[in-house]
Short mmCIF file of C-alpha atoms in Angstrom, two decimals:
data_model
loop_
_atom_site.label_atom_id
_atom_site.label_comp_id
_atom_site.label_asym_id
_atom_site.label_seq_id
_atom_site.Cartn_x
_atom_site.Cartn_y
_atom_site.Cartn_z
CA MET A 287 37.11 7.52 19.10
CA THR A 288 36.14 4.08 20.40
CA ILE A 289 34.18 3.66 23.59
CA PRO A 290 35.84 0.86 25.56
CA ALA A 291 33.63 -2.00 26.72
CA PRO A 292 34.07 -4.15 29.79
CA ALA A 293 35.28 -7.65 29.08
CA SER A 294 32.09 -9.27 30.26
CA GLY A 295 29.83 -7.44 27.80
CA PRO A 296 26.58 -5.73 28.68
CA THR A 297 26.05 -7.87 31.73
CA ALA A 298 28.80 -5.82 33.39
CA THR A 299 26.30 -3.02 33.84
CA THR A 300 24.83 -3.36 37.32
CA PRO A 301 22.17 -1.41 39.16
CA THR A 302 23.40 1.52 41.20
CA SER A 303 21.71 3.88 43.55
CA THR A 304 22.53 6.73 41.15
CA ALA A 305 20.00 5.54 38.65
CA SER A 306 17.18 5.83 41.14
CA THR A 307 17.79 9.39 42.22
CA PRO A 308 15.46 12.13 40.96
CA ALA A 309 18.35 13.90 39.26
CA ALA A 310 19.41 10.79 37.38
CA SER A 311 15.84 10.07 36.36
CA ARG A 312 15.52 13.56 34.93
CA VAL A 313 18.83 13.25 33.05
CA ARG A 314 17.55 10.03 31.52
CA ALA A 315 14.53 11.91 30.29
CA ILE A 316 16.31 14.92 28.82
CA ALA A 317 19.85 14.01 27.73
CA PRO A 318 19.15 12.31 24.37
CA ASP A 319 16.37 14.77 23.56
CA LEU A 320 18.52 17.75 24.50
CA ALA A 321 21.20 16.46 22.13
CA ARG A 322 18.67 15.96 19.33
CA GLY A 323 17.31 19.47 19.77
CA LEU A 324 20.75 21.05 19.41
CA MET A 325 21.66 18.63 16.62
CA LEU A 326 18.74 19.85 14.52
CA LEU A 327 20.20 23.36 14.56
CA MET A 328 23.44 21.93 13.18
CA ILE A 329 21.48 19.99 10.54
CA ALA A 330 19.69 23.15 9.40
CA LEU A 331 22.95 25.07 9.12
CA ALA A 332 24.71 22.19 7.32
CA ASN A 333 21.90 21.72 4.77
CA MET A 334 21.43 25.40 4.02
CA PRO A 335 24.16 25.75 1.31
CA PHE A 336 22.48 23.02 -0.76
CA HIS A 337 19.44 25.30 -1.11
CA LEU A 338 21.49 28.18 -2.56
CA TYR A 339 22.39 28.40 -6.22
CA GLY A 340 23.66 30.71 -8.97
CA ARG A 341 27.32 30.88 -7.92
CA ASP A 342 30.38 28.70 -8.39
CA VAL A 343 30.83 26.23 -5.56
CA ALA A 344 33.72 24.14 -4.29
CA MET A 345 34.34 20.64 -5.66
CA SER A 346 33.87 18.86 -2.33
CA SER A 347 31.06 20.94 -0.82
CA MET A 348 28.28 23.35 -1.69
CA HIS A 349 30.06 26.35 -0.18
CA PHE A 350 30.60 29.26 -2.53
CA ASP A 351 34.00 29.41 -4.16
CA GLY A 352 34.58 32.96 -3.00
CA GLY A 353 32.30 35.42 -1.26
CA ASP A 354 32.61 38.47 0.94
CA LEU A 355 34.08 38.60 4.44
CA GLY A 356 30.81 37.53 6.02
CA ASP A 357 30.69 34.47 3.78
CA ARG A 358 34.28 33.56 4.60
CA ILE A 359 33.65 33.83 8.34
CA TRP A 360 30.59 31.65 8.06
CA GLN A 361 32.40 29.12 5.86
CA ALA A 362 35.12 28.83 8.50
CA ILE A 363 32.54 28.10 11.22
CA ALA A 364 30.59 25.65 9.06
CA ILE A 365 33.50 23.67 7.61
CA ILE A 366 35.36 23.41 10.92
CA ALA A 367 32.51 22.77 13.36
CA ILE A 368 29.35 21.73 11.48
CA ASP A 369 29.80 20.15 8.04
CA GLY A 370 30.33 16.41 8.24
CA ARG A 371 29.84 16.51 12.02
CA SER A 372 26.06 16.85 12.22
CA TYR A 373 25.10 13.69 10.33
CA PRO A 374 27.38 11.36 12.38
CA LEU A 375 25.85 12.98 15.47
CA PHE A 376 22.40 12.31 14.02
CA ALA A 377 23.45 8.70 13.31
CA PHE A 378 24.74 8.25 16.86
CA LEU A 379 21.49 9.52 18.38
CA PHE A 380 19.49 7.33 15.98
CA GLY A 381 21.46 4.27 17.05
CA TYR A 382 21.02 5.21 20.70
CA GLY A 383 17.26 5.40 20.25
CA MET A 384 17.29 2.13 18.33
CA TRP A 385 18.71 0.27 21.33
CA GLN A 386 16.32 2.07 23.72
CA LEU A 387 13.36 0.88 21.64
CA TYR A 388 14.68 -2.68 21.55
CA ARG A 389 15.28 -2.65 25.33
CA ARG A 390 11.83 -1.23 26.02
CA GLN A 391 10.19 -4.06 24.10
CA LEU A 392 12.15 -6.66 26.07
CA ALA A 393 11.24 -4.95 29.34
CA ALA A 394 7.57 -5.26 28.38
CA GLY A 395 7.92 -9.01 27.86
CA ALA A 396 8.58 -9.25 24.12
CA THR A 397 10.93 -11.90 22.80
CA SER A 398 14.08 -10.86 20.98
CA LEU A 399 12.48 -11.99 17.71
CA GLU A 400 9.44 -9.78 18.32
CA ALA A 401 11.58 -6.78 19.25
CA ARG A 402 13.74 -7.19 16.16
CA ARG A 403 10.61 -7.49 14.02
CA LEU A 404 9.44 -4.12 15.33
CA LEU A 405 12.82 -2.57 14.56
CA ARG A 406 12.72 -4.02 11.06
CA ARG A 407 9.23 -2.63 10.37
CA ARG A 408 10.25 0.76 11.69
CA HIS A 409 13.37 0.92 9.51
CA TRP A 410 11.54 -0.15 6.36
CA TRP A 411 9.04 2.64 6.96
CA MET A 412 11.90 5.10 7.54
CA LEU A 413 13.28 4.14 4.15
CA ALA A 414 9.87 4.87 2.64
CA PHE A 415 9.60 8.19 4.50
CA GLY A 416 13.01 9.15 3.16
CA ALA A 417 12.04 8.39 -0.45
CA VAL A 418 8.89 10.51 -0.19
CA HIS A 419 10.78 13.32 1.53
CA ALA A 420 13.40 13.28 -1.23
CA ALA A 421 10.86 13.27 -4.04
CA LEU A 422 8.86 16.14 -2.60
CA LEU A 423 11.44 18.48 -1.04
CA TRP A 424 14.99 17.44 -0.14
CA GLY A 425 17.28 15.08 -2.03
CA GLY A 426 19.82 15.05 0.79
CA ASP A 427 17.37 13.28 3.12
CA ILE A 428 19.06 11.10 5.73
CA ILE A 429 16.00 9.39 7.21
CA GLY A 430 16.16 6.78 4.46
CA ALA A 431 19.90 6.27 4.90
CA TYR A 432 19.51 5.64 8.63
CA GLY A 433 16.58 3.33 7.95
CA LEU A 434 18.75 1.30 5.57
CA VAL A 435 21.67 1.10 7.99
CA GLY A 436 19.22 0.31 10.79
CA LEU A 437 18.02 -2.72 8.82
CA LEU A 438 21.58 -3.97 8.46
CA VAL A 439 22.63 -3.26 12.04
CA GLY A 440 19.43 -4.73 13.46
CA TRP A 441 20.02 -7.90 11.46
CA LEU A 442 23.75 -8.27 12.13
CA PHE A 443 24.59 -6.58 15.42
CA VAL A 444 21.73 -5.77 17.77
CA GLU A 445 22.18 -9.04 19.71
CA ARG A 446 25.96 -9.19 19.54
CA ARG A 447 28.20 -8.90 22.58
CA ASP A 448 29.90 -5.63 23.43
CA ARG A 449 33.26 -7.04 22.44
CA THR A 450 31.99 -7.99 18.98
CA ILE A 451 30.56 -4.52 18.43
CA VAL A 452 33.82 -2.92 19.57
CA ILE A 453 35.80 -5.08 17.13
CA TRP A 454 33.55 -4.29 14.18
CA ALA A 455 33.36 -0.57 14.99
CA SER A 456 37.15 -0.50 15.28
CA VAL A 457 37.64 -2.34 11.97
CA LEU A 458 35.18 -0.14 10.07
CA GLY A 459 36.52 3.00 11.73
CA GLY A 460 40.07 1.91 10.90
CA LEU A 461 39.14 1.38 7.25
CA LEU A 462 37.57 4.84 7.17
CA ALA A 463 40.69 6.41 8.69
CA LEU A 464 43.04 4.52 6.37
CA GLY A 465 40.98 5.56 3.35
CA ALA A 466 41.12 9.18 4.47
CA LEU A 467 44.89 9.08 4.96
CA ALA A 468 45.42 7.33 1.62
CA TRP A 469 43.27 9.92 -0.18
CA MET A 470 45.17 12.75 1.49
CA ALA A 471 48.50 11.15 0.53
CA MET A 472 47.41 10.86 -3.11
CA GLY A 473 46.31 14.49 -3.10
CA LEU A 474 49.62 15.64 -1.68
CA VAL A 475 51.57 13.55 -4.21
CA ALA A 476 49.45 14.95 -7.04
CA THR A 477 50.19 18.44 -5.73
CA LEU A 478 53.93 17.73 -5.85
CA PHE A 479 53.48 16.88 -9.54
CA GLY A 480 51.74 20.21 -10.12
CA VAL A 481 48.09 19.08 -10.03
CA THR A 482 46.33 21.86 -8.15
CA ASP A 483 43.27 22.32 -10.39
CA LEU A 484 40.81 19.68 -11.59
CA GLY A 485 38.83 22.03 -13.80
CA ASP A 486 35.27 23.23 -13.33
CA VAL A 487 33.94 20.08 -11.64
CA SER A 488 31.43 20.82 -8.88
CA LEU A 489 28.37 19.38 -7.21
CA PRO A 490 25.11 20.03 -9.12
CA ALA A 491 22.83 22.72 -7.72
CA VAL A 492 19.48 20.94 -7.64
CA ALA A 493 17.92 24.00 -5.99
CA GLY A 494 18.51 25.98 -9.21
CA ILE A 495 16.10 23.86 -11.30
CA ASP A 496 13.12 25.95 -12.41
CA SER A 497 10.61 23.14 -12.95
CA TYR A 498 9.25 21.39 -9.88
CA LEU A 499 8.55 18.19 -11.84
CA ALA A 500 12.11 18.14 -13.16
CA SER A 501 13.43 18.78 -9.67
CA ILE A 502 11.70 15.62 -8.40
CA LEU A 503 13.83 13.44 -10.68
CA ALA A 504 16.96 15.39 -9.74
CA ARG A 505 16.26 15.02 -6.02
CA LEU A 506 15.63 11.29 -6.32
CA GLY A 507 18.83 11.02 -8.36
CA MET A 508 20.65 12.74 -5.49
CA TRP A 509 18.92 10.73 -2.76
CA ALA A 510 19.77 7.26 -4.07
CA PRO A 511 23.58 7.64 -3.84
CA VAL A 512 23.29 9.58 -0.58
CA THR A 513 21.30 6.70 0.93
CA PHE A 514 23.65 3.94 -0.18
CA VAL A 515 27.03 5.64 -0.44
CA GLN A 516 26.91 8.03 2.51
CA GLY A 517 24.61 5.79 4.53
CA VAL A 518 26.40 2.45 4.16
CA PHE A 519 29.58 2.52 2.11
CA GLY A 520 30.85 5.79 3.56
CA LEU A 521 31.26 3.84 6.85
CA ALA A 522 30.78 6.93 9.06
CA VAL A 523 27.10 6.19 9.73
CA PRO A 524 27.55 2.46 10.54
CA VAL A 525 30.46 3.25 12.89
CA ALA A 526 28.45 5.93 14.70
CA ILE A 527 25.42 3.63 15.07
CA LEU A 528 27.48 0.71 16.38
CA LEU A 529 29.15 2.92 18.99
CA ALA A 530 25.74 4.35 19.89
CA ILE A 531 24.37 0.89 20.65
CA LEU A 532 27.36 0.25 22.87
CA ALA A 533 26.89 3.59 24.62
CA ALA A 534 23.14 3.02 25.07
CA ARG A 535 23.73 -0.39 26.67
CA HIS A 536 25.64 1.37 29.43
CA GLY A 537 23.34 4.42 29.73
CA MET A 538 25.97 7.00 28.84
CA LEU A 539 23.44 9.66 27.86
CA GLU A 540 20.67 8.53 30.19
CA GLU A 541 22.96 8.37 33.24
CA PRO A 542 25.84 10.68 32.31
CA GLU A 543 26.75 11.33 35.94
CA ARG A 544 28.05 7.72 36.07
CA HIS A 545 30.32 8.30 33.06
CA ARG A 546 31.59 11.86 33.51
CA ALA A 547 35.28 11.03 33.07
CA LEU A 548 34.77 9.04 29.86
CA LEU A 549 32.33 11.60 28.44
CA ALA A 550 34.81 14.39 29.13
CA LYS A 551 37.60 12.51 27.34
CA VAL A 552 35.39 11.74 24.34
CA ALA A 553 34.13 15.34 24.18
CA VAL A 554 37.58 16.93 24.30
CA GLY A 555 39.31 14.37 22.10
CA GLY A 556 36.54 14.01 19.54
CA ILE A 557 35.96 17.72 19.06
CA ALA A 558 39.70 18.42 18.90
CA ILE A 559 40.18 15.80 16.16
CA ALA A 560 37.19 17.07 14.16
CA TRP A 561 38.11 20.73 14.40
CA SER A 562 41.75 20.09 13.51
CA ALA A 563 40.73 18.30 10.31
CA GLY A 564 38.15 21.01 9.69
CA ILE A 565 40.83 23.69 9.82
CA LEU A 566 42.80 21.87 7.12
CA ALA A 567 39.68 21.55 4.95
CA PHE A 568 38.88 25.25 5.36
CA LEU A 569 42.43 26.31 4.51
CA GLU A 570 42.19 24.17 1.38
CA HIS A 571 38.82 25.75 0.54
CA VAL A 572 40.20 29.30 0.68
CA ASP A 573 43.44 28.29 -1.11
CA VAL A 574 45.68 29.12 1.83
CA ILE A 575 47.07 25.59 1.42
CA PRO A 576 47.54 25.19 -2.37
CA VAL A 577 46.81 21.49 -2.80
CA MET A 578 44.79 19.42 -5.23
CA PRO A 579 41.06 20.00 -4.57
CA THR A 580 39.49 17.44 -2.20
CA THR A 581 42.89 16.48 -0.71
CA PHE A 582 41.54 16.84 2.83
CA TRP A 583 37.95 15.90 1.98
CA MET A 584 38.00 12.29 3.27
CA LEU A 585 40.03 13.31 6.33
CA HIS A 586 37.38 15.92 7.08
CA THR A 587 34.66 13.25 6.69
CA ALA A 588 36.40 10.62 8.82
CA ALA A 589 37.13 13.13 11.57
CA GLY A 590 33.44 14.01 11.54
CA VAL A 591 32.69 10.71 13.30
CA ALA A 592 34.96 11.76 16.17
CA GLY A 593 33.26 15.16 16.14
CA GLY A 594 29.77 13.65 16.28
CA LEU A 595 30.76 11.49 19.23
CA GLY A 596 32.41 14.47 20.88
CA TYR A 597 29.30 16.60 20.54
CA ALA A 598 27.09 13.79 21.89
CA ALA A 599 29.39 13.43 24.91
CA LEU A 600 29.37 17.19 25.46
CA PHE A 601 25.57 17.27 25.40
CA GLY A 602 25.54 14.43 27.93
CA LEU A 603 27.77 16.46 30.26
CA VAL A 604 25.50 19.48 29.83
CA ALA A 605 22.48 17.33 30.70
CA ALA A 606 24.20 16.03 33.84
CA ARG A 607 24.80 19.61 34.94
CA LEU A 608 21.21 20.62 34.18
CA ALA A 609 19.98 17.79 36.40
CA GLN A 610 21.24 19.69 39.43
CA ARG A 611 18.77 22.54 38.93
CA PRO A 612 15.21 23.13 37.69
CA LEU A 613 14.97 23.07 33.90
CA GLY A 614 14.71 26.53 32.37
CA PRO A 615 12.71 27.54 29.29
CA VAL A 616 15.65 26.99 26.91
CA SER A 617 16.27 23.45 28.13
CA LYS A 618 12.58 22.64 27.99
CA ALA A 619 12.35 24.02 24.45
CA LEU A 620 15.36 22.01 23.25
CA THR A 621 14.01 18.78 24.72
CA ALA A 622 10.62 19.47 23.14
CA VAL A 623 12.34 19.64 19.75
CA GLY A 624 14.32 16.50 20.50
CA LYS A 625 11.18 14.52 21.30
CA ARG A 626 9.85 15.51 17.86
CA SER A 627 13.09 15.29 15.92
CA MET A 628 11.62 13.74 12.76
CA THR A 629 8.81 16.29 12.58
CA SER A 630 11.28 19.13 13.15
CA TYR A 631 13.65 17.75 10.52
CA LEU A 632 10.89 17.45 7.90
CA LEU A 633 9.53 20.89 8.79
CA GLN A 634 12.95 22.35 7.98
CA SER A 635 12.54 21.13 4.39
CA VAL A 636 9.06 22.63 4.19
CA LEU A 637 10.53 26.00 5.17
CA PHE A 638 13.69 25.65 3.06
CA ALA A 639 12.74 24.24 -0.34
CA PRO A 640 9.67 26.29 -1.43
CA VAL A 641 11.25 29.55 -0.26
CA LEU A 642 14.82 29.09 -1.52
CA SER A 643 14.49 26.87 -4.62
CA ALA A 644 14.19 28.28 -8.13
CA TRP A 645 10.86 26.47 -8.59
CA GLY A 646 9.56 28.33 -5.51
CA LEU A 647 10.25 31.89 -4.42
CA GLY A 648 13.86 31.65 -5.58
CA LEU A 649 15.52 33.37 -2.62
CA GLY A 650 18.33 30.82 -2.76
CA GLY A 651 19.63 32.59 -5.85
CA VAL A 652 19.80 35.91 -4.02
CA LEU A 653 21.05 35.21 -0.49
CA THR A 654 24.72 35.13 0.38
CA GLU A 655 25.97 32.28 2.57
CA TRP A 656 25.96 34.23 5.81
CA GLN A 657 22.45 35.47 5.05
CA GLY A 658 21.43 31.88 4.33
CA ALA A 659 22.84 30.87 7.71
CA LEU A 660 20.65 33.47 9.41
CA TYR A 661 17.67 32.14 7.50
CA ALA A 662 18.53 28.59 8.64
CA LEU A 663 18.68 29.81 12.23
CA GLY A 664 15.24 31.36 11.77
CA VAL A 665 13.91 28.09 10.34
CA TRP A 666 15.20 26.18 13.35
CA LEU A 667 13.59 28.70 15.72
CA VAL A 668 10.26 28.17 13.96
CA THR A 669 10.58 24.42 14.53
CA VAL A 670 11.35 25.12 18.18
CA ALA A 671 8.18 27.19 18.49
CA VAL A 672 6.11 24.42 16.87
CA ALA A 673 7.64 21.77 19.13
CA VAL A 674 7.02 23.85 22.26
CA ALA A 675 3.38 24.35 21.26
CA LEU A 676 2.95 20.60 20.68
CA ASP A 677 4.65 19.86 24.00
CA ALA A 678 2.35 22.24 25.85
CA ALA A 679 -0.61 20.40 24.30
CA GLY A 680 0.88 17.02 25.28
CA ARG A 681 1.03 15.89 21.65
CA ARG A 682 3.70 14.09 19.65
CA GLY A 683 4.89 15.42 16.34
CA PRO A 684 2.75 14.29 13.37
CA ALA A 685 5.68 12.47 11.74
CA GLU A 686 6.42 10.52 14.92
CA THR A 687 2.75 9.67 15.32
CA LEU A 688 2.46 8.38 11.75
CA LEU A 689 5.67 6.34 11.96
CA ARG A 690 4.59 4.70 15.22
CA ARG A 691 1.16 3.81 13.86
CA LEU A 692 2.72 2.23 10.79
CA ALA A 693 5.62 0.51 12.53
CA TYR A 694 4.03 -0.97 15.64
CA PRO A 695 2.20 -4.24 15.01
CA ARG A 696 -1.00 -4.67 17.00
CA ASP A 697 0.52 -7.47 19.03
CA ALA A 698 3.60 -5.46 20.07
CA LYS A 699 4.24 -5.97 23.78
CA ALA A 700 4.99 -2.27 24.38
CA GLN A 701 2.81 0.10 22.40
CA PRO A 702 3.68 3.80 21.96
CA THR A 703 3.28 5.63 25.25
CA ALA A 704 1.66 8.97 25.90
CA MET A 705 4.00 11.95 25.84
CA ARG A 706 3.88 12.41 29.59
CA ASP A 707 4.38 8.74 30.45
CA ALA A 708 7.60 7.40 31.91
CA ALA A 709 10.66 6.97 29.75
CA ALA A 710 12.20 3.64 28.84
CA PRO A 711 13.97 1.87 31.68
CA SER A 712 17.53 2.93 32.29
CA ALA A 713 20.45 0.76 31.24
CA SER A 714 21.25 -0.02 34.87
CA SER A 715 17.74 -1.17 35.77
CA ALA A 716 16.47 -2.81 32.56
CA PRO A 717 16.57 -6.58 31.95
CA VAL A 718 19.81 -7.70 30.35
CA PRO A 719 19.12 -8.79 26.76
CA THR A 720 20.44 -12.13 25.59
CA VAL A 721 23.53 -11.60 23.44
CA ARG A 722 25.55 -13.85 21.23
CA GLY A 723 29.11 -13.71 19.89
#
């Protein structure tokens, strides 16, 4: 799903009266944060199976190879709607915030070089945060992966014209789609030759390691390929971030009322593509379609990019609707989580790993998948409660506070603002950054 760009690049975005209305201002404040708050629920549910152990799992995922009816129902929901869809959504929202930060620095009078230096410092520190997070608690950390891709995108693309970004996103997305179709074709051909079983190959269950010290090495061994392979070479994350920069330049989440038609098309089309591929992956998982294992794995992954974009567009439409009425407690709670997305993400690991891992309380060896999903929901609700309490006190999350203190140089033109200060300028009212080919 490619977001079309006007021929004249970002300068085609012009001020409109919509951006100055109270409703539009409020959408700008809540839409990205609302999406991040809901995304973190998906992240918790997607990561949960990696904290379970003691049963045979599928070759291409950590879902149990079997289970009772409750497990099968949950696996259907997860594989179709959540797995491989949450991290492209996370990448899209990260890229969106990356452009907002860059734009805010320029609006405060920074040069492009100074703004890019801030982005570079921030992404290096994200890579460091990810390494520490992986060593201590969660080898599937994605903070480091996004930091790495952020370094590359900030270097190569942040100042490029819309048309250049569209071309590169299309090329990378096309390569991802072609790879998925080629992998599926090979799987189907192998099936025709009778290859429907690849033996007892499965992903290692790091959560089942009894020794905490041994688990550190295992987590770091998991994190390194996740950071480089899934983060960069898997192409899904770079494509999502490039499209996010394009979307942020035109305020698609900050001013969704100006882009309702496009958001609706992306939401319907993206989610339909993702769920259709997810259905194939689930039918393969439960052996309804007897094909070689992993036949639909890359298709499921590639379609996840469309799903992540579709979910982001859907959240933008929801935010536009919420702008027409006073925010209720649920919306306020979700935006509170979104404003503290890194803290909430790290807190999930604090509540997952020591409770579920074999080196901790070991509940991951006892819970079924559907019970684990309920636990993940409970973990997310705890993070919501913490975020709401911090919001009521007017405080940022501790992870956000630490990252900002480390990343912002003392001479940065725009220093971190207080929680209740105004948001970054909208795409329609901010200065137009200088772009090159």
